[in-house]
Amino acid sequence: MRKSISVALVGATVVACGLGVVGTANADNQPRVTDIVGVGSDTVQYVGDFLADGDNVGSSGYNTNNPSRRMFNIDATADAAGRAVYGAGGVAISPQVVLRSGLSPVARPNGSGAGIAAINTDAAHSIDYVRSSRLPKASEQNIAVASAATATSPGSAANGALHSFQIAVDGLQMATASATNAPANITCGDIVAIYKGTITTWNQVTGNSAGSTATIVPVKPQAGSGTIGDFESTIKACNGGVAVTYGPSVITSEEHDPSAIAGNPNAIGPFSSGRFNLLQSGYLSTYTLNSIKLQGSPVVGTTATSGAADVFYQARKLFIIVRDADVNSTIPFQNGSTLNWVKTLFGTAASWAGKVPSAGLFTSAGVTQAWADQGLTTSGA
Amino acid sequence: MKLTFKSVVAGAAALALATGMTVVGASSASAAAATYDPDPNAAGTLSFYDAAGNQIAGGSTTGPLAAYYKASGPKVGAFAFNLGSMSIATPQDGQPTNAWTTVEQTTSSQNYTTQQPGYPAGLNNPATNVVIKSASTDTSLVAHITTFPNASVQNPNTYQVRVYTSASATTYYSANIVVSGTTWTQSFPVLPTQVTTTTTLAAVTSPVIVNAGATTLFASVTPASGAITSGAVNFLDGATVLGTVAYTGSNPVTYTVPASGAGSFATGSHSLTATYLPSGLGFSGSASAVRTLVVNPVASSTSIAVAANVGSGVALSPVVLSATITPTAAAGTVVFSEGATNLGSAATNASGVASITVSTLVAGSHTIHAVFTPTDTVTYGGIAGDATAFTLSTPLVDPDYQDIKVTVDNGSLILSSPWSPTNKFDLGHMTLDPTGTYLYASAKFGDVSNPANGLTVTDTRAGNLGWTVSAVANNFSDGALPTAHLIDAKGFGFTGVTPRYITGNAINSATNAVTPHDVAPNTLTATDTHTGLGAKTAIADVVNGDGTVRITGLLELYAPSSTVAGVYSTVLTFTAA
């Protein structure tokens, strides 16, 4: 459906009903033509859920006062606990999702890269925003710009360049099971060796010669996720600027899924500091409190990124990516409003995601609210 | 005409001074309620409070509307969460209030159950009233208006403020505000009219000496109706608050300014007031009238040195008496005496010295006493001292003492004129005016050429007192029998009253002028209310009366045209006191 038609239906779609959803997004509820739909990052999905519908302690989401035109946040995983199903060899079984009522199901975008790829091929403008734990790559930006030049469907929205808004800061740390054979505070340099396969047992880790001889199980996030991209850029930097080739023992799991690590004393993998905070808050009943722990104890939101001799840590920014053409649209989002949907939800420091009264929703998701307009900035090739 | 002496007693009217002043406080909301009020979808109403917990009815649109938003009841619904928030909604014509899409959450979601116990009294019990607290980071009303401007025809410039007691609640507590410029005013619920108050500050003793003692101020607050039970009274010195005292309705409230140290009065003039600060919207604030307190410095001490320069040292020869006052800035007068005899006085000169020369001191020992009185008694103190005793020798030739006396008589104040019962002043023949309405006659009672034909006032009284000359006349009568015909004296007037001075006299136009007063006659029209010479009226007065002056003018008479022909007479009496 086209966004221009949604304007014509404004008067007819105002109904007195409340969405009244608190907590996790309900994937069975389909977005209406007047809703703003987002897909993408697993890392950012609970931030989006809480911004849309409120958190699990009773804070209001955007949809509490706006039941007719909603922020509809489609999770990266069909499992609200943030888990994905992986087949042999770590191949994810991709679930389906209906992006708009009346459309056929499509593959659920899972991850920053999948979300960006989805919006870049979304000439029908079913997707309004992408959650991402990284900025678009230059190649992705080029595709977005090119798609505008090649749009041929009559009345199709020219996608144009991708515009990014930072909405929060998070951290990336190495996680292990609480009962683990891993020594504490493994350096970034040793993480490189573990994922290369040159360190295969715990007693080979620097300073842990008396440690366990059990085989290490390195876990990496799924391809296309923002987390894998950040993880690989950090270990690359710790590897003297050389991309790390994964050893044979590395397995793939859904990013920030504790089930791949908890209960395995030899598993280790990068984990969102914010997701860890959310799990430890008891939000997800499928998670056993304190079943995993994080290496090091930096404060989420610091800008420090580890060197080879430091405990692995990466400061991360979390983003909402939209079409640049939507940023300055003259179409009001809510009836009676002077603001378009971008400026209402994400696009200014006074927007729903930017303003201070919404900070509690970010805290509930385990991260820290930090708004900034990144414009058309890209990162990486 | 008879000339008589009469004494006149003048009295001064006492003025009642106002000591209390009522200041009209902030007016209650005057904007009309919205067309949707009371909102059928609201669980109750909302009220606004400042940081101290006082209810307010308006404020600025550029910051948080209020410090606290108080719902008229507790949490709505049986939801598990106790997080509430405040939202602002812009009315939409044709839409029920619960269908408005122009609602914007303004505050963060707050756990009122855990936070309210720390709020001011009246706002701290969520079991009775949910209260949401504002923060400086809240969405401002200005920002909301920018996003959701009011386009309503039915309710222009109106916005609804809502408190939700749960994110899951669909009902809310609400109030309406009307925006004008950068201010908002509550329009619903409608607030009762404020009762005016009067604040009075009791009189203070003035002047006082600095640091001489504490000053207690007494203030009273009186409502036009009802009883005040809360608030505070500020005691102010100009714009400076001396102290704030809680007010519970009992008068007076007091505040004591310490005698010295921090908070005490400095020298100078102080304009003291008391103001009542209400704690809610039931009563208006008010300020008292100003009480002036003058605080004088402690007078600086002075010293005196008295000396006598005996000259030849012989009795009855010139002796110079002098007194030197320090500091020299302390100007004033020194009186020299010996025993009960006042020898004379002199003012201090620029060097602080006052001196006189006396030649009346007889032979023998003398002790001269000098008393200094400063001109500025606030800054300097007076002082007295004695000169060292000295002796005057007997003159070679015995002096001859002669007593001389002089008497000053009381004197007299005399009025005189050439007119008498046998030499009546003739006003002439009355003539009918051209309209045939009245009869009129006039004649000069002395003039510039013949001032002696008027009234002569001669004053020889001791003391050069002032005088006032007044005049009054009986009705004119023709003496006819059995019933005389009368002309009402109200038509009899004395105009063009002019003093005629005598050259070289103490009463003169330059330094001691007489003030004349005309007595207008009643011209017998329907609107003329003059009483003419029918009532005793002053015609001239002077400040220093000794001397002689003549008073002249035009005597006029109006009579009705119905007056019977004849010769009419009256007695015009001049009195002076």
Short mmCIF file of N, CA, C and O in Angstrom, two decimals, chain A residues 32-71:
data_model
loop_
_atom_site.label_atom_id
_atom_site.label_comp_id
_atom_site.label_asym_id
_atom_site.label_seq_id
_atom_site.Cartn_x
_atom_site.Cartn_y
_atom_site.Cartn_z
N ARG A 32 -2.00 -2.13 10.54
CA ARG A 32 -2.98 -1.52 9.66
C ARG A 32 -2.27 -0.56 8.71
O ARG A 32 -1.09 -0.22 8.90
N VAL A 33 -3.03 -0.09 7.76
CA VAL A 33 -2.45 0.81 6.77
C VAL A 33 -1.97 2.11 7.40
O VAL A 33 -1.07 2.77 6.90
N THR A 34 -2.58 2.49 8.54
CA THR A 34 -2.20 3.75 9.20
C THR A 34 -1.06 3.59 10.19
O THR A 34 -0.62 4.58 10.77
N ASP A 35 -0.59 2.35 10.41
CA ASP A 35 0.47 2.14 11.38
C ASP A 35 1.83 2.39 10.76
O ASP A 35 2.00 2.40 9.54
N ILE A 36 2.80 2.58 11.62
CA ILE A 36 4.20 2.71 11.22
C ILE A 36 4.88 1.39 11.58
O ILE A 36 4.90 1.01 12.75
N VAL A 37 5.43 0.71 10.58
CA VAL A 37 5.94 -0.65 10.76
C VAL A 37 7.46 -0.66 10.75
O VAL A 37 8.09 -0.03 9.89
N GLY A 38 8.04 -1.37 11.71
CA GLY A 38 9.49 -1.50 11.77
C GLY A 38 9.91 -2.93 11.90
O GLY A 38 9.23 -3.76 12.50
N VAL A 39 11.07 -3.27 11.31
CA VAL A 39 11.65 -4.60 11.37
C VAL A 39 13.14 -4.45 11.63
O VAL A 39 13.67 -3.34 11.68
N GLY A 40 13.82 -5.60 11.78
CA GLY A 40 15.27 -5.53 11.79
C GLY A 40 15.92 -6.16 12.99
O GLY A 40 15.69 -7.32 13.33
N SER A 41 16.73 -5.36 13.68
CA SER A 41 17.69 -5.87 14.66
C SER A 41 17.04 -6.57 15.84
O SER A 41 16.04 -6.13 16.40
N ASP A 42 17.66 -7.72 16.19
CA ASP A 42 17.31 -8.43 17.41
C ASP A 42 17.74 -7.61 18.63
O ASP A 42 16.99 -7.48 19.60
N THR A 43 18.94 -7.01 18.53
CA THR A 43 19.48 -6.25 19.66
C THR A 43 18.53 -5.16 20.10
O THR A 43 18.38 -4.88 21.29
N VAL A 44 17.88 -4.53 19.12
CA VAL A 44 17.07 -3.34 19.40
C VAL A 44 15.58 -3.68 19.54
O VAL A 44 14.76 -2.81 19.78
N GLN A 45 15.23 -4.99 19.42
CA GLN A 45 13.80 -5.27 19.29
C GLN A 45 13.01 -4.95 20.55
O GLN A 45 11.88 -4.47 20.46
N TYR A 46 13.61 -5.18 21.74
CA TYR A 46 12.82 -4.88 22.95
C TYR A 46 12.73 -3.38 23.20
O TYR A 46 11.74 -2.89 23.76
N VAL A 47 13.77 -2.66 22.77
CA VAL A 47 13.67 -1.20 22.83
C VAL A 47 12.47 -0.75 22.01
O VAL A 47 11.64 0.05 22.43
N GLY A 48 12.35 -1.32 20.80
CA GLY A 48 11.23 -0.96 19.95
C GLY A 48 9.90 -1.40 20.54
O GLY A 48 8.91 -0.67 20.47
N ASP A 49 9.88 -2.61 21.11
CA ASP A 49 8.64 -3.10 21.72
C ASP A 49 8.16 -2.18 22.83
O ASP A 49 6.98 -1.83 22.93
N PHE A 50 9.10 -1.78 23.70
CA PHE A 50 8.71 -0.95 24.84
C PHE A 50 8.33 0.44 24.39
O PHE A 50 7.39 1.04 24.91
N LEU A 51 9.06 0.98 23.40
CA LEU A 51 8.69 2.31 22.89
C LEU A 51 7.27 2.27 22.33
O LEU A 51 6.51 3.23 22.48
N ALA A 52 6.92 1.18 21.70
CA ALA A 52 5.61 1.10 21.06
C ALA A 52 4.50 0.85 22.07
O ALA A 52 3.48 1.54 22.06
N ASP A 53 4.69 -0.14 22.93
CA ASP A 53 3.56 -0.62 23.74
C ASP A 53 3.79 -0.54 25.23
O ASP A 53 2.97 -1.03 26.01
N GLY A 54 4.91 0.05 25.65
CA GLY A 54 5.18 0.14 27.08
C GLY A 54 5.95 -1.07 27.57
O GLY A 54 6.05 -2.08 26.88
N ASP A 55 6.47 -0.98 28.77
CA ASP A 55 7.30 -2.05 29.28
C ASP A 55 6.52 -2.94 30.25
O ASP A 55 5.30 -2.80 30.40
N ASN A 56 7.25 -3.82 30.90
CA ASN A 56 6.60 -4.79 31.77
C ASN A 56 6.40 -4.30 33.20
O ASN A 56 6.02 -5.07 34.07
N VAL A 57 6.70 -3.02 33.46
CA VAL A 57 6.45 -2.48 34.81
C VAL A 57 5.39 -1.39 34.77
O VAL A 57 5.17 -0.70 35.77
N GLY A 58 4.72 -1.23 33.65
CA GLY A 58 3.58 -0.32 33.59
C GLY A 58 3.84 1.03 32.97
O GLY A 58 2.96 1.90 33.01
N SER A 59 5.02 1.23 32.38
CA SER A 59 5.24 2.51 31.71
C SER A 59 4.48 2.54 30.40
O SER A 59 4.39 1.53 29.70
N SER A 60 3.99 3.73 30.05
CA SER A 60 3.21 3.85 28.82
C SER A 60 4.10 3.80 27.60
O SER A 60 5.22 4.32 27.61
N GLY A 61 3.60 3.15 26.54
CA GLY A 61 4.25 3.21 25.24
C GLY A 61 3.56 4.25 24.38
O GLY A 61 2.55 4.85 24.79
N TYR A 62 4.08 4.45 23.18
CA TYR A 62 3.47 5.45 22.30
C TYR A 62 2.01 5.11 22.02
O TYR A 62 1.15 5.99 21.96
N ASN A 63 1.72 3.81 21.84
CA ASN A 63 0.37 3.41 21.43
C ASN A 63 -0.66 3.54 22.54
O ASN A 63 -1.86 3.44 22.28
N THR A 64 -0.21 3.80 23.78
CA THR A 64 -1.17 3.93 24.88
C THR A 64 -2.12 5.08 24.61
O THR A 64 -3.33 4.97 24.81
N ASN A 65 -1.58 6.21 24.14
CA ASN A 65 -2.41 7.38 23.89
C ASN A 65 -2.76 7.53 22.41
O ASN A 65 -3.43 8.49 22.03
N ASN A 66 -2.29 6.62 21.59
CA ASN A 66 -2.50 6.76 20.15
C ASN A 66 -2.95 5.43 19.57
O ASN A 66 -2.20 4.75 18.87
N PRO A 67 -4.18 5.03 19.86
CA PRO A 67 -4.63 3.69 19.46
C PRO A 67 -4.95 3.56 17.98
O PRO A 67 -5.07 2.45 17.47
N SER A 68 -5.11 4.67 17.27
CA SER A 68 -5.55 4.55 15.89
C SER A 68 -4.38 4.52 14.91
O SER A 68 -4.43 3.81 13.92
N ARG A 69 -3.36 5.27 15.17
CA ARG A 69 -2.16 5.24 14.32
C ARG A 69 -1.01 4.84 15.22
O ARG A 69 -0.60 5.62 16.08
N ARG A 70 -0.54 3.62 15.03
CA ARG A 70 0.37 3.00 15.99
C ARG A 70 1.79 2.86 15.46
O ARG A 70 2.02 2.87 14.25
N MET A 71 2.70 2.70 16.39
CA MET A 71 4.05 2.25 16.06
C MET A 71 4.01 0.73 16.19
O MET A 71 3.74 0.20 17.26
#
